[in-house]
Structures are given as structure tokens and as C-alpha cells.
Short mmCIF file of N, CA and C in Angstrom, two decimals:
data_model
loop_
_atom_site.label_atom_id
_atom_site.label_comp_id
_atom_site.label_asym_id
_atom_site.label_seq_id
_atom_site.Cartn_x
_atom_site.Cartn_y
_atom_site.Cartn_z
N MET A 4 9.54 11.69 -22.67
CA MET A 4 9.03 11.17 -21.40
C MET A 4 7.77 11.95 -21.05
N ALA A 5 6.71 11.27 -20.66
CA ALA A 5 5.44 11.90 -20.30
C ALA A 5 5.63 12.77 -19.05
N THR A 6 4.77 13.79 -18.92
CA THR A 6 4.86 14.72 -17.79
C THR A 6 4.81 13.98 -16.45
N THR A 7 3.91 13.00 -16.33
CA THR A 7 3.82 12.24 -15.08
C THR A 7 5.12 11.52 -14.79
N SER A 8 5.71 10.93 -15.81
CA SER A 8 6.99 10.23 -15.64
C SER A 8 8.10 11.18 -15.23
N ILE A 9 8.10 12.38 -15.78
CA ILE A 9 9.12 13.37 -15.43
C ILE A 9 8.98 13.75 -13.96
N VAL A 10 7.76 14.01 -13.52
CA VAL A 10 7.52 14.37 -12.12
C VAL A 10 7.93 13.22 -11.20
N GLN A 11 7.58 12.00 -11.56
CA GLN A 11 7.96 10.84 -10.74
C GLN A 11 9.48 10.69 -10.70
N ALA A 12 10.14 10.84 -11.84
CA ALA A 12 11.60 10.73 -11.87
C ALA A 12 12.23 11.85 -11.06
N GLU A 13 11.70 13.08 -11.18
CA GLU A 13 12.22 14.20 -10.40
C GLU A 13 12.08 13.94 -8.90
N ASP A 14 10.93 13.48 -8.48
CA ASP A 14 10.71 13.18 -7.05
C ASP A 14 11.66 12.09 -6.58
N PHE A 15 11.82 11.08 -7.39
CA PHE A 15 12.71 9.96 -7.06
C PHE A 15 14.15 10.44 -6.94
N TYR A 16 14.61 11.19 -7.93
CA TYR A 16 15.99 11.71 -7.90
C TYR A 16 16.20 12.61 -6.68
N ASN A 17 15.24 13.46 -6.39
CA ASN A 17 15.38 14.35 -5.23
C ASN A 17 15.39 13.57 -3.92
N MET A 18 14.58 12.53 -3.82
CA MET A 18 14.60 11.68 -2.63
C MET A 18 15.99 11.08 -2.44
N LEU A 19 16.57 10.58 -3.54
CA LEU A 19 17.92 10.00 -3.46
C LEU A 19 18.97 11.07 -3.16
N LEU A 20 18.82 12.24 -3.76
CA LEU A 20 19.77 13.33 -3.50
C LEU A 20 19.78 13.71 -2.03
N GLU A 21 18.62 13.83 -1.42
CA GLU A 21 18.54 14.15 0.00
C GLU A 21 19.18 13.05 0.86
N ALA A 22 18.97 11.81 0.44
CA ALA A 22 19.57 10.67 1.16
C ALA A 22 21.09 10.68 1.01
N GLU A 23 21.58 10.98 -0.17
CA GLU A 23 23.03 11.01 -0.39
C GLU A 23 23.68 12.16 0.39
N ARG A 24 23.01 13.30 0.44
CA ARG A 24 23.52 14.41 1.26
C ARG A 24 23.60 13.99 2.73
N ALA A 25 22.58 13.30 3.19
CA ALA A 25 22.60 12.81 4.57
C ALA A 25 23.75 11.84 4.76
N GLY A 26 23.99 11.00 3.77
CA GLY A 26 25.12 10.07 3.84
C GLY A 26 26.44 10.80 3.97
N VAL A 27 26.61 11.88 3.22
CA VAL A 27 27.84 12.67 3.32
C VAL A 27 28.01 13.19 4.74
N ALA A 28 26.97 13.76 5.31
CA ALA A 28 27.06 14.33 6.67
C ALA A 28 27.37 13.25 7.70
N VAL A 29 26.69 12.12 7.60
CA VAL A 29 26.90 11.03 8.56
C VAL A 29 28.32 10.48 8.45
N ILE A 30 28.76 10.25 7.24
CA ILE A 30 30.09 9.66 7.04
C ILE A 30 31.17 10.63 7.50
N GLU A 31 31.00 11.92 7.24
CA GLU A 31 31.97 12.90 7.74
C GLU A 31 32.10 12.81 9.26
N GLU A 32 30.98 12.69 9.94
CA GLU A 32 31.01 12.59 11.40
C GLU A 32 31.66 11.28 11.86
N LEU A 33 31.37 10.19 11.16
CA LEU A 33 31.95 8.90 11.54
C LEU A 33 33.46 8.86 11.32
N VAL A 34 33.94 9.55 10.31
CA VAL A 34 35.39 9.63 10.07
C VAL A 34 36.05 10.30 11.28
N ARG A 35 35.43 11.35 11.80
CA ARG A 35 35.99 12.06 12.95
C ARG A 35 35.89 11.24 14.25
N GLN A 36 34.88 10.40 14.34
CA GLN A 36 34.64 9.64 15.58
C GLN A 36 35.43 8.34 15.65
N ASN A 37 35.97 7.89 14.56
CA ASN A 37 36.63 6.59 14.52
C ASN A 37 38.12 6.77 14.31
N GLN A 38 38.92 6.05 15.07
CA GLN A 38 40.38 6.18 14.99
C GLN A 38 41.05 5.02 14.25
N ASP A 39 40.30 4.03 13.85
CA ASP A 39 40.84 2.87 13.13
C ASP A 39 41.20 3.30 11.70
N PRO A 40 42.50 3.29 11.34
CA PRO A 40 42.91 3.77 10.01
C PRO A 40 42.25 3.00 8.86
N ARG A 41 42.07 1.72 9.03
CA ARG A 41 41.45 0.90 7.97
C ARG A 41 39.99 1.32 7.76
N PHE A 42 39.30 1.54 8.86
CA PHE A 42 37.91 1.94 8.78
C PHE A 42 37.79 3.37 8.24
N GLN A 43 38.70 4.25 8.68
CA GLN A 43 38.68 5.63 8.17
C GLN A 43 38.91 5.67 6.66
N GLU A 44 39.82 4.85 6.17
CA GLU A 44 40.09 4.80 4.73
C GLU A 44 38.84 4.39 3.96
N LEU A 45 38.14 3.39 4.48
CA LEU A 45 36.90 2.93 3.86
C LEU A 45 35.85 4.04 3.87
N LEU A 46 35.68 4.69 5.01
CA LEU A 46 34.69 5.76 5.11
C LEU A 46 35.03 6.93 4.19
N LYS A 47 36.30 7.24 4.05
CA LYS A 47 36.69 8.35 3.16
C LYS A 47 36.37 8.01 1.70
N ARG A 48 36.50 6.73 1.34
CA ARG A 48 36.12 6.32 -0.02
C ARG A 48 34.61 6.48 -0.19
N PHE A 49 33.84 6.06 0.83
CA PHE A 49 32.39 6.23 0.77
C PHE A 49 32.02 7.70 0.65
N LEU A 50 32.72 8.54 1.40
CA LEU A 50 32.46 9.98 1.39
C LEU A 50 32.65 10.55 -0.01
N ARG A 51 33.73 10.19 -0.65
CA ARG A 51 33.98 10.64 -2.03
C ARG A 51 32.86 10.17 -2.95
N ASP A 52 32.49 8.90 -2.84
CA ASP A 52 31.46 8.34 -3.71
C ASP A 52 30.10 9.00 -3.48
N GLU A 53 29.75 9.25 -2.22
CA GLU A 53 28.47 9.89 -1.92
C GLU A 53 28.43 11.30 -2.53
N GLY A 54 29.56 12.00 -2.46
CA GLY A 54 29.62 13.33 -3.07
C GLY A 54 29.45 13.28 -4.58
N VAL A 55 30.09 12.31 -5.22
CA VAL A 55 29.93 12.13 -6.67
C VAL A 55 28.47 11.80 -6.99
N ASN A 56 27.86 10.95 -6.18
CA ASN A 56 26.46 10.60 -6.39
C ASN A 56 25.57 11.83 -6.32
N CYS A 57 25.85 12.74 -5.39
CA CYS A 57 25.08 13.99 -5.30
C CYS A 57 25.19 14.76 -6.61
N ARG A 58 26.38 14.85 -7.12
CA ARG A 58 26.59 15.60 -8.38
C ARG A 58 25.83 14.94 -9.53
N ILE A 59 25.88 13.61 -9.60
CA ILE A 59 25.15 12.88 -10.65
C ILE A 59 23.66 13.16 -10.55
N LEU A 60 23.12 13.07 -9.34
CA LEU A 60 21.68 13.27 -9.15
C LEU A 60 21.26 14.70 -9.47
N ILE A 61 22.08 15.66 -9.08
CA ILE A 61 21.78 17.06 -9.42
C ILE A 61 21.72 17.23 -10.93
N THR A 62 22.67 16.65 -11.63
CA THR A 62 22.70 16.74 -13.09
C THR A 62 21.47 16.07 -13.71
N LEU A 63 21.10 14.90 -13.21
CA LEU A 63 19.92 14.21 -13.74
C LEU A 63 18.65 15.05 -13.53
N ILE A 64 18.54 15.67 -12.36
CA ILE A 64 17.38 16.53 -12.08
C ILE A 64 17.37 17.74 -13.02
N GLN A 65 18.51 18.36 -13.19
CA GLN A 65 18.59 19.53 -14.08
C GLN A 65 18.28 19.15 -15.53
N HIS A 66 18.67 17.95 -15.94
CA HIS A 66 18.36 17.51 -17.31
C HIS A 66 16.87 17.30 -17.52
N LEU A 67 16.13 17.13 -16.43
CA LEU A 67 14.68 17.06 -16.53
C LEU A 67 14.06 18.46 -16.59
N GLY A 68 14.88 19.50 -16.45
CA GLY A 68 14.38 20.87 -16.42
C GLY A 68 13.84 21.26 -15.06
N ALA A 69 14.26 20.53 -14.04
CA ALA A 69 13.76 20.75 -12.68
C ALA A 69 14.84 21.32 -11.78
N GLU A 70 14.43 21.74 -10.62
CA GLU A 70 15.33 22.32 -9.62
C GLU A 70 15.66 21.25 -8.58
N PRO A 71 16.94 20.99 -8.35
CA PRO A 71 17.31 20.02 -7.31
C PRO A 71 16.91 20.50 -5.92
N SER A 72 16.47 19.57 -5.10
CA SER A 72 16.16 19.87 -3.70
C SER A 72 17.41 20.39 -3.01
N ARG A 73 17.22 21.25 -2.04
CA ARG A 73 18.33 21.74 -1.23
C ARG A 73 18.33 21.09 0.15
N GLU A 74 17.42 20.16 0.36
CA GLU A 74 17.25 19.51 1.65
C GLU A 74 18.27 18.39 1.87
N THR A 75 18.46 18.07 3.13
CA THR A 75 19.26 16.91 3.53
C THR A 75 18.33 15.97 4.27
N GLY A 76 18.44 14.69 4.00
CA GLY A 76 17.54 13.71 4.59
C GLY A 76 17.61 13.65 6.11
N ALA A 77 16.53 13.19 6.71
CA ALA A 77 16.40 13.09 8.17
C ALA A 77 17.32 12.03 8.77
N PHE A 78 17.96 11.25 7.93
CA PHE A 78 18.85 10.19 8.38
C PHE A 78 19.95 10.73 9.30
N VAL A 79 20.41 11.93 9.03
CA VAL A 79 21.49 12.52 9.83
C VAL A 79 21.11 12.58 11.30
N GLU A 80 19.93 13.09 11.58
CA GLU A 80 19.49 13.23 12.97
C GLU A 80 19.24 11.87 13.62
N LYS A 81 18.78 10.92 12.84
CA LYS A 81 18.57 9.57 13.38
C LYS A 81 19.90 8.97 13.84
N VAL A 82 20.95 9.17 13.05
CA VAL A 82 22.27 8.63 13.42
C VAL A 82 22.82 9.40 14.63
N ARG A 83 22.70 10.70 14.61
CA ARG A 83 23.21 11.51 15.73
C ARG A 83 22.55 11.15 17.05
N ALA A 84 21.31 10.69 17.00
CA ALA A 84 20.58 10.35 18.23
C ALA A 84 21.08 9.06 18.87
N LEU A 85 21.87 8.29 18.16
CA LEU A 85 22.36 7.02 18.69
C LEU A 85 23.56 7.25 19.59
N GLY A 86 23.71 6.37 20.58
CA GLY A 86 24.75 6.57 21.59
C GLY A 86 26.12 6.03 21.25
N THR A 87 26.18 4.91 20.54
CA THR A 87 27.50 4.30 20.32
C THR A 87 27.88 4.30 18.85
N LEU A 88 29.16 4.23 18.62
CA LEU A 88 29.68 4.16 17.26
C LEU A 88 29.14 2.92 16.56
N GLN A 89 29.08 1.82 17.26
CA GLN A 89 28.57 0.57 16.68
C GLN A 89 27.12 0.74 16.20
N GLU A 90 26.29 1.39 17.00
CA GLU A 90 24.90 1.63 16.60
C GLU A 90 24.84 2.51 15.35
N LYS A 91 25.71 3.50 15.30
CA LYS A 91 25.74 4.41 14.15
C LYS A 91 26.15 3.66 12.88
N ILE A 92 27.13 2.79 13.01
CA ILE A 92 27.58 2.00 11.86
C ILE A 92 26.46 1.07 11.39
N GLU A 93 25.78 0.45 12.33
CA GLU A 93 24.68 -0.44 11.97
C GLU A 93 23.57 0.32 11.24
N LEU A 94 23.28 1.55 11.67
CA LEU A 94 22.27 2.35 10.98
C LEU A 94 22.79 2.80 9.62
N LEU A 95 24.07 3.12 9.52
CA LEU A 95 24.66 3.47 8.22
C LEU A 95 24.48 2.30 7.25
N ILE A 96 24.70 1.09 7.71
CA ILE A 96 24.50 -0.08 6.86
C ILE A 96 23.05 -0.14 6.38
N ARG A 97 22.11 0.05 7.30
CA ARG A 97 20.70 0.03 6.90
C ARG A 97 20.38 1.17 5.91
N GLY A 98 21.02 2.31 6.09
CA GLY A 98 20.82 3.42 5.16
C GLY A 98 21.35 3.10 3.77
N GLN A 99 22.50 2.46 3.71
CA GLN A 99 23.06 2.05 2.42
C GLN A 99 22.14 1.02 1.75
N GLU A 100 21.62 0.10 2.55
CA GLU A 100 20.67 -0.90 2.03
C GLU A 100 19.40 -0.23 1.52
N TRP A 101 18.94 0.81 2.22
CA TRP A 101 17.73 1.53 1.85
C TRP A 101 17.88 2.15 0.46
N VAL A 102 19.03 2.81 0.21
CA VAL A 102 19.25 3.43 -1.10
C VAL A 102 19.22 2.38 -2.20
N ALA A 103 19.93 1.28 -2.00
CA ALA A 103 19.94 0.22 -3.02
C ALA A 103 18.53 -0.32 -3.26
N ARG A 104 17.77 -0.52 -2.18
CA ARG A 104 16.40 -1.04 -2.30
C ARG A 104 15.50 -0.06 -3.06
N LYS A 105 15.62 1.24 -2.74
CA LYS A 105 14.78 2.24 -3.42
C LYS A 105 15.08 2.28 -4.91
N ILE A 106 16.33 2.15 -5.27
CA ILE A 106 16.67 2.14 -6.70
C ILE A 106 16.07 0.90 -7.36
N ARG A 107 16.15 -0.25 -6.70
CA ARG A 107 15.53 -1.46 -7.27
C ARG A 107 14.02 -1.26 -7.44
N GLU A 108 13.37 -0.65 -6.45
CA GLU A 108 11.92 -0.46 -6.49
C GLU A 108 11.47 0.54 -7.56
N PHE A 109 12.26 1.57 -7.79
CA PHE A 109 11.81 2.67 -8.65
C PHE A 109 12.49 2.74 -10.01
N ARG A 110 13.39 1.82 -10.30
CA ARG A 110 14.12 1.95 -11.56
C ARG A 110 13.22 1.84 -12.78
N HIS A 111 12.02 1.27 -12.62
CA HIS A 111 11.09 1.20 -13.75
C HIS A 111 10.64 2.60 -14.20
N LEU A 112 10.82 3.62 -13.36
CA LEU A 112 10.47 4.99 -13.72
C LEU A 112 11.49 5.62 -14.65
N LEU A 113 12.66 5.03 -14.71
CA LEU A 113 13.76 5.65 -15.42
C LEU A 113 13.76 5.27 -16.90
N PRO A 114 14.07 6.24 -17.73
CA PRO A 114 14.18 5.90 -19.16
C PRO A 114 15.43 5.05 -19.39
N ALA A 115 15.38 4.25 -20.43
CA ALA A 115 16.57 3.49 -20.80
C ALA A 115 17.67 4.48 -21.16
N GLY A 116 18.88 4.08 -20.95
CA GLY A 116 20.00 4.96 -21.30
C GLY A 116 20.86 5.30 -20.11
N SER A 117 21.52 6.44 -20.22
CA SER A 117 22.55 6.77 -19.23
C SER A 117 21.99 6.95 -17.82
N SER A 118 20.80 7.54 -17.67
CA SER A 118 20.27 7.72 -16.31
C SER A 118 20.04 6.38 -15.64
N HIS A 119 19.55 5.42 -16.37
CA HIS A 119 19.32 4.08 -15.83
C HIS A 119 20.65 3.46 -15.42
N LEU A 120 21.65 3.59 -16.27
CA LEU A 120 22.98 3.02 -15.97
C LEU A 120 23.63 3.71 -14.77
N LEU A 121 23.50 5.01 -14.67
CA LEU A 121 24.08 5.74 -13.54
C LEU A 121 23.45 5.31 -12.22
N LEU A 122 22.13 5.17 -12.21
CA LEU A 122 21.45 4.74 -10.99
C LEU A 122 21.79 3.30 -10.65
N GLU A 123 21.95 2.46 -11.65
CA GLU A 123 22.36 1.07 -11.40
C GLU A 123 23.75 1.05 -10.75
N ALA A 124 24.64 1.92 -11.21
CA ALA A 124 25.98 2.00 -10.62
C ALA A 124 25.90 2.45 -9.16
N ILE A 125 25.04 3.41 -8.87
CA ILE A 125 24.87 3.88 -7.48
C ILE A 125 24.33 2.74 -6.61
N LYS A 126 23.40 1.98 -7.16
CA LYS A 126 22.83 0.84 -6.42
C LYS A 126 23.92 -0.18 -6.08
N VAL A 127 24.68 -0.56 -7.08
CA VAL A 127 25.75 -1.54 -6.88
C VAL A 127 26.77 -1.01 -5.87
N GLN A 128 27.11 0.25 -5.99
CA GLN A 128 28.05 0.86 -5.05
C GLN A 128 27.54 0.74 -3.61
N HIS A 129 26.27 0.99 -3.39
CA HIS A 129 25.71 0.88 -2.04
C HIS A 129 25.68 -0.57 -1.55
N GLU A 130 25.40 -1.49 -2.44
CA GLU A 130 25.44 -2.90 -2.06
C GLU A 130 26.86 -3.31 -1.65
N GLU A 131 27.84 -2.83 -2.41
CA GLU A 131 29.24 -3.13 -2.08
C GLU A 131 29.64 -2.45 -0.77
N ASN A 132 29.13 -1.25 -0.52
CA ASN A 132 29.40 -0.55 0.74
C ASN A 132 28.91 -1.36 1.94
N VAL A 133 27.73 -1.95 1.80
CA VAL A 133 27.18 -2.77 2.88
C VAL A 133 28.12 -3.93 3.16
N ASP A 134 28.54 -4.62 2.11
CA ASP A 134 29.46 -5.75 2.30
C ASP A 134 30.76 -5.32 2.97
N ALA A 135 31.32 -4.21 2.52
CA ALA A 135 32.59 -3.72 3.09
C ALA A 135 32.41 -3.29 4.54
N LEU A 136 31.33 -2.60 4.84
CA LEU A 136 31.08 -2.18 6.23
C LEU A 136 30.92 -3.38 7.15
N GLU A 137 30.19 -4.36 6.69
CA GLU A 137 29.99 -5.54 7.52
C GLU A 137 31.32 -6.25 7.78
N ARG A 138 32.17 -6.29 6.77
CA ARG A 138 33.48 -6.94 6.92
C ARG A 138 34.38 -6.17 7.86
N VAL A 139 34.55 -4.89 7.63
CA VAL A 139 35.50 -4.09 8.39
C VAL A 139 35.00 -3.82 9.81
N ALA A 140 33.71 -3.58 9.94
CA ALA A 140 33.16 -3.25 11.26
C ALA A 140 32.74 -4.48 12.06
N GLY A 141 32.80 -5.64 11.42
CA GLY A 141 32.42 -6.86 12.12
C GLY A 141 30.93 -6.93 12.42
N VAL A 142 30.13 -6.33 11.56
CA VAL A 142 28.67 -6.30 11.74
C VAL A 142 28.06 -7.23 10.72
N LYS A 143 27.06 -7.98 11.13
CA LYS A 143 26.33 -8.82 10.18
C LYS A 143 24.93 -9.01 10.66
#
């Protein structure tokens, strides 16, 4: 992979890593704020998946010979600034859509092989999360 491609892939992976960390923080807070067992179960599954995604992204960055970002995305503060649980869920949906969209936009930077497949799985997971959130939370 050319040096420019490595830097672009590293930046892309770090952007996603920061977003996934923000997702973990937001979902942890939403689990505590919501008392609906069905919704909590869904959020706990998302929480597990977001954590796994962080690990995948860290590994991909390290395989490039780079250092993973230690930052967490600004998404956390945007969600915290909202007043109602419904608003927070709606923003979580938009955040999940954002991750899927960014992967669609930038996947051309990825080499064929396992990294491409792993990111495709993360994209699909986020698309499925949007569908599940809309169903369970009654948001569309």
C-alpha cells in the first residue's frame, strides 16, 4: 500500500475509532436512562458490538504500523446536550447512519481482503442498528 494510502486509511480508521468510542459512551448512558427491558436489551447488544468494533479498528490501525487515537468523538457531548430521551435516541440513529455512510464513502481507500470485509461488517451492523432502533423506539 502506498504511503498516501496508508495515511488515508489510518486517518479513516481513527475517525471511525473515535466515533465508536463515542457510541460506547452514549449507549452506556442511554442504558442507564431507559427502563424499558426490551430497549435496554437492544442497547446492551449495541454496546457489546461497539466495543468489538473499537478493538477491530485498533488492530487495523496497529497493522498499518500506526498509533490508534486515544480521543473520543464529539458526538457524546452533542447527545448529552439534548433534553429528552427521545431526542437522544434520534441523534443516536443519525450517528449510526453517519458511520455506515462514512464507510460507504471511504471504502475505496481500503485494500481488498480482511480489512475491507471487517469494515463492511461494521457498516451492515450500523444499518441494522438503525432499523432496530426505529422499530423499538418508534422513531422513523
